[in-house]
CSV table of C-alpha atoms in Angstrom, one decimal:
chain,number,residue,atom,x,y,z
U,1,MET,CA,68.5,19.8,-110.8
U,2,SER,CA,66.1,17.1,-112.1
U,3,PRO,CA,64.0,18.3,-115.1
U,4,ASP,CA,60.9,16.7,-113.5
U,5,CYS,CA,59.8,16.9,-109.8
U,6,LEU,CA,60.7,13.7,-108.0
U,7,ASN,CA,57.6,14.0,-105.9
U,8,CYS,CA,54.8,14.6,-108.5
U,9,ALA,CA,56.7,14.4,-111.8
U,10,ALA,CA,55.6,17.9,-112.9
U,11,PRO,CA,58.1,19.9,-115.1
U,12,VAL,CA,60.5,22.0,-113.0
U,13,THR,CA,62.4,25.0,-114.2
U,14,HIS,CA,63.2,26.8,-110.9
U,15,ASN,CA,64.3,25.9,-107.4
U,16,TYR,CA,60.8,24.7,-106.3
U,17,CYS,CA,58.1,22.6,-108.1
U,18,PRO,CA,55.3,24.9,-109.2
U,19,ASN,CA,52.8,22.1,-108.6
U,20,CYS,CA,53.6,20.7,-105.1
U,21,GLY,CA,56.3,23.0,-103.8
U,22,GLN,CA,59.1,20.4,-103.3
U,23,LYS,CA,62.7,21.6,-103.9
U,24,SER,CA,64.1,20.6,-107.2
U,25,THR,CA,67.4,19.6,-105.7
U,26,THR,CA,67.4,16.6,-103.4
U,27,HIS,CA,70.2,14.7,-101.6
U,28,ARG,CA,70.9,11.2,-100.5
U,29,TYR,CA,70.7,10.8,-96.8
U,30,SER,CA,73.9,10.3,-94.8
U,31,ILE,CA,74.9,10.7,-91.2
U,32,LYS,CA,77.0,13.7,-92.0
U,33,HIS,CA,74.3,15.5,-94.0
U,34,PHE,CA,71.6,14.6,-91.4
U,35,LEU,CA,73.6,16.2,-88.6
U,36,ALA,CA,75.0,19.1,-90.5
U,37,HIS,CA,71.9,20.0,-92.4
U,38,ASP,CA,68.6,18.4,-91.7
U,39,PHE,CA,68.7,18.3,-87.9
U,40,VAL,CA,70.3,21.7,-87.4
U,41,HIS,CA,68.2,23.3,-90.2
U,42,GLY,CA,65.0,21.8,-88.9
U,43,VAL,CA,65.5,22.7,-85.3
U,44,TRP,CA,66.6,26.2,-86.2
U,45,HIS,CA,63.5,26.9,-88.3
U,46,ILE,CA,61.1,25.5,-85.8
U,47,ASP,CA,62.7,27.5,-83.0
U,48,LYS,CA,62.8,30.6,-85.2
U,49,GLY,CA,59.0,30.3,-86.0
U,50,ILE,CA,58.1,29.7,-82.4
U,51,LEU,CA,60.2,32.5,-81.0
U,52,PHE,CA,59.0,34.9,-83.7
U,53,THR,CA,55.3,34.0,-83.0
U,54,LEU,CA,55.7,34.2,-79.2
U,55,LYS,CA,57.5,37.6,-79.4
U,56,ALA,CA,54.7,38.9,-81.6
U,57,LEU,CA,52.0,37.6,-79.2
U,58,PHE,CA,53.7,39.3,-76.2
U,59,THR,CA,54.6,42.6,-78.0
U,60,ARG,CA,52.1,43.3,-80.8
U,61,PRO,CA,49.4,40.5,-80.4
U,62,GLY,CA,46.5,42.0,-82.2
U,63,HIS,CA,48.5,43.4,-85.1
U,64,SER,CA,50.4,40.2,-85.7
U,65,VAL,CA,47.2,38.0,-85.7
U,66,ARG,CA,45.5,40.4,-88.0
U,67,GLU,CA,48.4,40.1,-90.4
U,68,PHE,CA,48.2,36.3,-90.1
U,69,ILE,CA,44.5,36.1,-90.9
U,70,GLN,CA,44.9,38.5,-93.8
U,71,GLY,CA,47.5,36.3,-95.4
U,72,LYS,CA,51.0,37.0,-94.0
U,73,ARG,CA,51.7,33.5,-92.6
U,74,VAL,CA,55.2,32.4,-93.6
U,75,PRO,CA,57.0,33.9,-90.5
U,76,TYR,CA,54.4,32.5,-88.0
U,77,PHE,CA,54.4,29.1,-86.3
U,78,SER,CA,51.2,27.1,-86.5
U,79,PHE,CA,48.9,28.3,-83.7
U,80,VAL,CA,47.3,24.8,-83.4
U,81,THR,CA,50.7,23.1,-83.1
U,82,LEU,CA,51.8,25.7,-80.5
U,83,ILE,CA,48.7,25.2,-78.4
U,84,LEU,CA,49.2,21.4,-78.6
U,85,LEU,CA,52.9,21.8,-77.6
U,86,ILE,CA,51.9,23.9,-74.5
U,87,LEU,CA,49.2,21.5,-73.5
U,88,THR,CA,51.6,18.6,-73.9
U,89,ALA,CA,54.2,20.4,-71.7
U,90,SER,CA,51.5,21.0,-69.1
U,91,SER,CA,50.6,17.4,-69.1
U,92,LEU,CA,54.2,16.3,-68.7
U,93,ILE,CA,54.8,18.4,-65.6
U,94,ALA,CA,51.3,17.9,-64.1
U,95,PRO,CA,52.4,14.9,-61.9
U,96,TYR,CA,55.1,17.1,-60.3
U,97,THR,CA,52.9,20.1,-59.5
U,98,HIS,CA,51.5,20.7,-56.0
U,99,GLY,CA,47.8,20.9,-56.2
U,100,SER,CA,45.1,22.2,-58.5
U,101,MET,CA,43.1,25.4,-58.2
U,102,SER,CA,40.5,23.7,-56.1
U,103,ASP,CA,43.1,22.4,-53.7
U,104,LEU,CA,44.1,26.0,-53.0
U,105,MET,CA,40.6,27.0,-52.0
U,106,PRO,CA,39.4,27.2,-48.4
U,107,GLN,CA,37.5,24.1,-47.3
U,108,GLY,CA,34.3,26.1,-46.7
U,109,SER,CA,34.4,27.5,-50.3
U,110,LYS,CA,35.3,24.1,-51.7
U,111,ALA,CA,32.3,22.5,-50.0
U,112,MET,CA,29.9,24.9,-51.7
U,113,MET,CA,31.3,24.3,-55.2
U,114,SER,CA,29.0,22.5,-57.7
U,115,GLU,CA,30.4,19.8,-59.9
U,116,ILE,CA,30.7,22.2,-62.8
U,117,GLU,CA,32.7,24.7,-60.7
U,118,LYS,CA,34.9,21.8,-59.5
U,119,PHE,CA,35.6,20.7,-63.1
U,120,ILE,CA,36.4,24.3,-64.1
U,121,SER,CA,38.8,24.8,-61.2
U,122,ASP,CA,40.5,21.4,-61.7
U,123,HIS,CA,41.0,21.9,-65.5
U,124,PRO,CA,41.8,25.5,-66.1
U,125,LYS,CA,43.7,24.9,-69.4
U,126,LEU,CA,41.0,22.7,-70.8
U,127,ILE,CA,38.5,25.5,-69.9
U,128,LEU,CA,40.6,28.0,-71.9
U,129,ILE,CA,40.2,25.8,-75.0
U,130,ILE,CA,36.5,25.5,-74.4
U,131,THR,CA,36.2,29.3,-74.1
U,132,ILE,CA,37.5,29.8,-77.7
U,133,PRO,CA,34.1,29.4,-79.4
U,134,ILE,CA,32.4,31.4,-76.7
U,135,TYR,CA,34.8,34.4,-77.0
U,136,SER,CA,34.5,34.0,-80.8
U,137,PHE,CA,30.8,34.4,-80.6
U,138,PHE,CA,31.2,37.7,-78.6
U,139,THR,CA,33.9,39.1,-80.9
U,140,PHE,CA,31.6,38.2,-83.9
U,141,ILE,CA,28.7,40.1,-82.3
U,142,TRP,CA,30.6,43.1,-80.9
U,143,PHE,CA,32.8,43.6,-84.0
U,144,ARG,CA,30.3,42.8,-86.8
U,145,LYS,CA,31.5,45.8,-88.8
U,146,ALA,CA,34.8,44.0,-89.4
U,147,LYS,CA,32.9,41.5,-91.5
U,148,LEU,CA,35.1,38.5,-90.5
U,149,ASN,CA,33.4,35.1,-90.7
U,150,TYR,CA,33.1,33.0,-87.6
U,151,SER,CA,36.0,30.7,-88.5
U,152,GLU,CA,38.3,33.8,-88.6
U,153,HIS,CA,37.1,34.7,-85.2
U,154,LEU,CA,38.0,31.2,-84.0
U,155,VAL,CA,41.5,31.7,-85.4
U,156,LEU,CA,41.7,35.1,-83.7
U,157,ASN,CA,40.7,33.8,-80.3
U,158,SER,CA,42.8,30.6,-80.6
U,159,ASN,CA,45.8,32.8,-80.9
U,160,ARG,CA,44.7,35.0,-78.0
U,161,ILE,CA,44.7,32.1,-75.5
U,162,ILE,CA,48.3,31.1,-76.3
U,163,VAL,CA,49.7,33.7,-73.9
U,164,GLU,CA,47.3,32.7,-71.2
U,165,LEU,CA,48.3,29.1,-71.6
U,166,ILE,CA,51.9,30.0,-71.3
U,167,ILE,CA,51.2,32.0,-68.1
U,168,GLY,CA,49.3,29.0,-66.7
U,169,LEU,CA,52.2,26.7,-67.7
U,170,LEU,CA,54.7,29.0,-65.9
U,171,ILE,CA,52.5,29.1,-62.8
U,172,SER,CA,52.4,25.3,-62.9
U,173,VAL,CA,56.2,25.2,-63.0
U,174,VAL,CA,56.2,27.6,-60.0
U,175,THR,CA,54.0,25.2,-58.0
U,176,ILE,CA,56.6,22.4,-58.4
U,177,PHE,CA,59.1,24.4,-56.3
U,178,TYR,CA,56.8,26.7,-54.3
U,179,THR,CA,53.8,25.6,-52.2
U,180,ASN,CA,52.8,28.7,-50.2
U,181,SER,CA,49.0,28.4,-50.7
U,182,LYS,CA,48.2,32.1,-50.0
U,183,VAL,CA,50.6,33.2,-52.8
U,184,LEU,CA,49.4,30.6,-55.2
U,185,VAL,CA,45.7,31.6,-54.6
U,186,LEU,CA,46.7,35.2,-55.3
U,187,LEU,CA,48.4,34.2,-58.5
U,188,TYR,CA,45.5,32.0,-59.7
U,189,PHE,CA,42.5,34.1,-58.7
U,190,GLY,CA,44.1,37.6,-58.7
U,191,ALA,CA,47.0,38.2,-61.0
U,192,VAL,CA,46.1,35.7,-63.8
U,193,THR,CA,42.5,36.9,-64.0
U,194,LEU,CA,43.5,40.5,-64.1
U,195,PHE,CA,46.2,39.8,-66.7
U,196,SER,CA,43.8,37.9,-68.8
U,197,PHE,CA,41.2,40.7,-68.8
U,198,LEU,CA,43.8,43.4,-69.6
U,199,TYR,CA,45.6,41.3,-72.2
U,200,SER,CA,42.3,40.6,-74.0
U,201,ILE,CA,41.4,44.3,-74.2
U,202,TRP,CA,44.8,45.1,-75.5
U,203,PHE,CA,44.7,42.2,-78.0
U,204,TYR,CA,41.2,43.1,-79.4
U,205,TYR,CA,42.0,46.8,-79.5
U,206,GLN,CA,45.1,46.2,-81.6
U,207,PHE,CA,43.5,43.6,-83.9
U,208,PHE,CA,40.4,45.6,-84.7
U,209,SER,CA,42.2,48.9,-85.0
U,210,GLY,CA,42.6,48.0,-88.7
U,211,PHE,CA,38.8,47.9,-89.3
U,212,ASN,CA,37.9,51.6,-89.2
U,213,TYR,CA,36.4,51.8,-85.7
U,214,SER,CA,36.6,55.0,-83.8
U,215,LYS,CA,39.0,54.9,-80.8
U,216,LYS,CA,36.2,55.2,-78.3
U,217,GLY,CA,34.1,52.6,-80.0
U,218,LEU,CA,37.1,50.3,-80.4
U,219,LEU,CA,38.0,50.5,-76.7
U,220,LEU,CA,34.4,50.0,-75.6
U,221,ARG,CA,33.9,46.9,-77.8
U,222,SER,CA,37.3,45.6,-76.7
U,223,ILE,CA,36.2,45.8,-73.0
U,224,LEU,CA,32.7,44.4,-73.8
U,225,VAL,CA,34.1,41.1,-75.2
U,226,PRO,CA,35.8,39.9,-72.0
U,227,ALA,CA,33.1,41.6,-69.8
U,228,SER,CA,30.4,39.7,-71.7
U,229,TYR,CA,32.2,36.4,-71.1
U,230,TYR,CA,32.7,37.1,-67.4
U,231,LEU,CA,29.0,38.1,-67.1
U,232,VAL,CA,27.8,34.9,-68.7
U,233,SER,CA,30.2,32.9,-66.5
U,234,PHE,CA,28.9,34.7,-63.4
U,235,LEU,CA,25.2,34.0,-64.4
U,236,ILE,CA,26.0,30.3,-65.0
U,237,GLY,CA,27.7,30.2,-61.6
U,238,VAL,CA,24.7,31.7,-59.9
U,239,ILE,CA,22.3,29.3,-61.6
U,240,SER,CA,24.6,26.4,-60.8
U,241,ALA,CA,24.7,27.4,-57.2
U,242,ILE,CA,20.9,27.7,-56.9
U,243,ILE,CA,20.5,24.3,-58.5
U,244,ASN,CA,23.1,22.9,-56.1
U,245,LEU,CA,21.4,24.4,-53.1
U,246,LYS,CA,18.0,22.8,-54.1
U,247,HIS,CA,19.6,19.4,-54.2
């Protein structure tokens, strides 16, 4: 053990530097050490963090994200990095998928779509990212008593969309091997929308259960958040359709 940190030169008396956090013991790199320690250790800990985080988001999403926001962060993988990894995976397989959401729509419906609607249907994962600040606004409004700032609501809703991004990625994988348009339409417009709505309610109900809401008030507000988003989306669609018809 070096008496001073090799990174910042601060005095070190324990296993980690109290100033910058670097380990007090370091090693010279070698092929043997790289393969036996750094590579295996690095992969294991990344996998462990990802798997722990994904398991939490699928089994106890609201509770786990509340713990993360309140300070319990060591076991969890970075939600920003996880979102970027999923989007990267989606981009890599995109050339091999068969069609987008708009390609699965009937020709009559497709012809009536505005440019905004076409963009939304062609870029569903990007739209999910864009919805984060919108959902955050609604959770901020409906759950004011929780006294979270808007940034914390952004973190909350960034974590919420991870599962939806994963479901979208899995469906994209399915479209590589399966091209039955009727089944794909059902998946896109039926199952995924229903899953997203129910998952959001479950997520918010768990998360805000730690903020002294009554069960009825908690359930009502948890429903109102996605319902408010769908209502706004519907109104924007109606306005967009009216403008489109006038032109």
